[in-house]
Short mmCIF file of C-alpha atoms in Angstrom, two decimals:
data_model
loop_
_atom_site.label_atom_id
_atom_site.label_comp_id
_atom_site.label_asym_id
_atom_site.label_seq_id
_atom_site.Cartn_x
_atom_site.Cartn_y
_atom_site.Cartn_z
CA MET L 4 118.51 -229.82 -136.44
CA MET L 5 117.78 -227.19 -133.80
CA GLY L 6 114.06 -227.25 -134.77
CA TYR L 7 113.91 -230.97 -133.99
CA MET L 8 115.44 -230.38 -130.56
CA ASP L 9 112.98 -227.53 -129.93
CA ASP L 10 110.06 -229.76 -130.89
CA LYS L 11 111.24 -232.60 -128.64
CA PHE L 12 111.82 -230.26 -125.73
CA GLU L 13 108.41 -228.65 -126.21
CA GLU L 14 106.83 -232.08 -126.15
CA VAL L 15 108.60 -232.92 -122.87
CA TYR L 16 107.57 -229.53 -121.45
CA ARG L 17 103.88 -230.05 -122.39
CA THR L 18 103.93 -233.58 -121.04
CA HIS L 19 105.63 -232.96 -117.70
CA PHE L 20 105.29 -229.30 -116.70
CA ARG L 21 102.00 -229.83 -114.85
CA ASP L 22 103.44 -232.72 -112.78
CA ILE L 23 106.55 -230.74 -111.84
CA TYR L 24 104.44 -227.72 -110.94
CA ARG L 25 102.03 -229.78 -108.82
CA TYR L 26 104.90 -231.46 -106.99
CA ALA L 27 106.47 -228.08 -106.19
CA TYR L 28 103.11 -226.64 -105.18
CA ARG L 29 102.44 -229.47 -102.75
CA VAL L 30 105.73 -228.67 -101.03
CA VAL L 31 105.58 -224.87 -100.89
CA GLU L 32 101.82 -224.27 -101.15
CA ASN L 33 102.45 -221.12 -103.17
CA LYS L 34 101.46 -220.93 -106.86
CA VAL L 35 104.04 -218.31 -107.84
CA VAL L 36 106.93 -220.06 -106.12
CA ALA L 37 105.85 -223.44 -107.51
CA GLU L 38 105.71 -222.01 -111.03
CA ASP L 39 109.18 -220.48 -110.57
CA ILE L 40 110.57 -223.80 -109.42
CA ALA L 41 109.02 -225.62 -112.38
CA GLN L 42 110.37 -223.00 -114.78
CA ASP L 43 113.83 -223.29 -113.25
CA VAL L 44 113.75 -227.07 -113.69
CA PHE L 45 112.86 -226.78 -117.36
CA CYS L 46 115.46 -224.05 -117.91
CA ALA L 47 118.09 -226.40 -116.47
CA ALA L 48 116.88 -229.20 -118.77
CA LEU L 49 116.93 -226.87 -121.78
CA HIS L 50 120.43 -225.77 -120.89
CA LEU L 51 121.56 -229.40 -121.04
CA GLY L 52 120.01 -229.76 -124.49
CA ASN L 53 120.58 -233.16 -126.09
CA GLU L 54 122.13 -234.53 -122.91
CA PHE L 55 118.72 -234.11 -121.27
CA LEU L 56 116.73 -235.21 -124.34
CA ASN L 57 118.80 -238.42 -124.54
CA HIS L 58 118.43 -239.21 -120.83
CA PRO L 59 116.77 -242.61 -120.41
CA ASN L 60 114.41 -241.33 -117.69
CA ARG L 61 113.50 -237.71 -118.43
CA GLU L 62 110.59 -237.67 -116.02
CA GLY L 63 112.75 -238.96 -113.18
CA TRP L 64 115.45 -236.38 -114.01
CA LEU L 65 112.88 -233.57 -113.94
CA MET L 66 111.44 -234.70 -110.60
CA VAL L 67 114.86 -235.01 -109.00
CA ALA L 68 115.78 -231.59 -110.38
CA ALA L 69 112.59 -230.17 -108.81
CA LYS L 70 113.44 -231.80 -105.49
CA ASN L 71 116.94 -230.31 -105.67
CA LYS L 72 115.59 -226.84 -106.56
CA LEU L 73 113.21 -227.04 -103.60
CA SER L 74 116.03 -228.13 -101.30
CA GLU L 75 118.21 -225.30 -102.57
CA MET L 76 115.40 -222.83 -101.95
CA ARG L 77 114.90 -224.20 -98.46
CA ARG L 78 118.61 -223.79 -97.67
CA LYS L 79 118.65 -220.23 -98.96
CA MET L 80 115.45 -219.16 -97.26
CA GLY L 81 115.81 -221.13 -94.06
CA CYS L 82 112.94 -220.50 -91.73
CA TYR L 83 110.98 -218.37 -94.21
CA ILE L 84 109.43 -221.39 -95.86
CA LEU L 85 106.30 -222.27 -93.95
CA LEU L 86 106.34 -225.97 -94.72
CA PRO L 87 109.58 -227.92 -94.26
CA LEU L 88 110.46 -230.25 -97.11
CA ASP L 89 110.87 -233.22 -94.86
CA GLU L 90 107.38 -232.92 -93.34
CA GLU L 91 105.00 -235.61 -94.44
CA LEU L 92 102.64 -234.42 -97.16
CA GLU L 93 99.53 -236.09 -98.45
CA LEU L 94 99.50 -236.48 -102.21
CA GLU L 95 96.46 -235.93 -104.38
CA THR L 96 95.93 -239.69 -104.53
CA GLY L 97 96.16 -239.93 -100.74
CA GLU L 98 98.21 -243.11 -101.15
CA SER L 99 101.64 -241.90 -100.14
CA ASP L 100 103.57 -239.36 -98.14
CA PHE L 101 106.45 -237.10 -98.98
CA ARG L 102 109.08 -239.58 -97.86
CA ALA L 103 107.72 -242.18 -100.26
CA VAL L 104 107.74 -239.62 -103.09
CA ASP L 105 111.26 -238.60 -102.18
CA LEU L 106 112.40 -242.23 -102.21
CA GLU L 107 110.67 -242.88 -105.54
CA LEU L 108 112.21 -239.79 -107.15
CA THR L 109 115.65 -240.76 -105.96
CA ALA L 110 115.23 -244.32 -107.16
CA LEU L 111 113.84 -243.23 -110.55
CA SER L 112 116.83 -241.01 -111.08
CA VAL L 113 118.98 -244.15 -110.90
CA LEU L 114 116.74 -247.03 -111.96
CA GLY L 115 114.39 -247.54 -114.85
CA ARG L 116 110.67 -247.88 -114.11
CA GLU L 117 110.73 -251.68 -114.41
CA GLU L 118 113.76 -251.94 -112.10
CA TRP L 119 112.05 -249.68 -109.54
CA ARG L 120 108.83 -251.74 -109.76
CA LEU L 121 110.86 -254.88 -109.00
CA VAL L 122 112.59 -253.24 -105.99
CA LYS L 123 109.29 -251.92 -104.65
CA GLU L 124 107.53 -255.27 -105.00
CA TYR L 125 110.20 -257.04 -102.96
CA TYR L 126 111.52 -254.49 -100.47
CA LEU L 127 108.40 -252.39 -99.94
CA GLY L 128 105.69 -254.86 -100.89
CA GLU L 129 104.94 -258.37 -99.87
CA THR L 130 106.14 -260.24 -102.95
CA THR L 131 108.57 -263.08 -102.28
CA ILE L 132 111.74 -263.82 -104.23
CA ARG L 133 110.13 -267.06 -105.40
CA GLU L 134 107.11 -265.18 -106.79
CA LEU L 135 109.27 -262.59 -108.51
CA ALA L 136 111.57 -265.26 -109.98
CA GLU L 137 108.56 -267.09 -111.40
CA GLU L 138 107.10 -263.88 -112.82
CA TYR L 139 110.41 -262.99 -114.52
CA GLY L 140 111.15 -266.57 -115.57
CA ILE L 141 114.51 -266.78 -113.75
CA THR L 142 115.89 -268.77 -110.84
CA GLU L 143 115.47 -267.58 -107.28
CA ASN L 144 119.24 -267.16 -106.99
CA ASN L 145 119.29 -264.94 -110.10
CA MET L 146 116.47 -262.87 -108.63
CA ARG L 147 118.39 -262.44 -105.35
CA VAL L 148 121.44 -261.24 -107.29
CA ARG L 149 119.33 -258.87 -109.42
CA LEU L 150 117.63 -257.37 -106.35
CA HIS L 151 120.94 -257.00 -104.55
CA ARG L 152 122.52 -255.21 -107.51
CA LEU L 153 119.58 -252.83 -107.84
CA LYS L 154 119.66 -252.08 -104.11
CA GLU L 155 123.41 -251.36 -104.29
CA LYS L 156 122.92 -249.15 -107.33
CA VAL L 157 120.47 -246.98 -105.38
CA ARG L 158 122.58 -247.07 -102.22
CA ARG L 159 125.69 -245.81 -104.08
CA THR L 160 123.71 -242.85 -105.38
CA ILE L 161 122.23 -241.94 -102.00
CA HIS L 162 125.51 -242.14 -100.07
#
């Protein structure tokens, strides 16, 4: 049974290590520190074992763990980090800034990808409740309730 867990974890590591490393590198701009952060994140996931492997959003968990490791490092090192974590950073795609990434990571730690897409389309995009209701095949009132519940779910986690 342990071999199965090792294989699953190795698959997750191969799939997501590069993304976690790149995220950390964009924040600290130091290859060694970024690699340490990424390793720490995967060590924490490995320590959780099946609890991590059974998580419904492993990628979101890893990204939030990386964000937390970076915040922890920032607290410990204070002014020694050259780039504050809350400074806006341009991503490789050039489409977003750090605050948007931070919001997305927080939301993905709470919501599934489809739920997050729905929230983004309405609250951050220009899609109306009517358009979303039609797309999902539900009434406008049901869509309002769904959006409200998703917003509250994220809000409870943030506060």
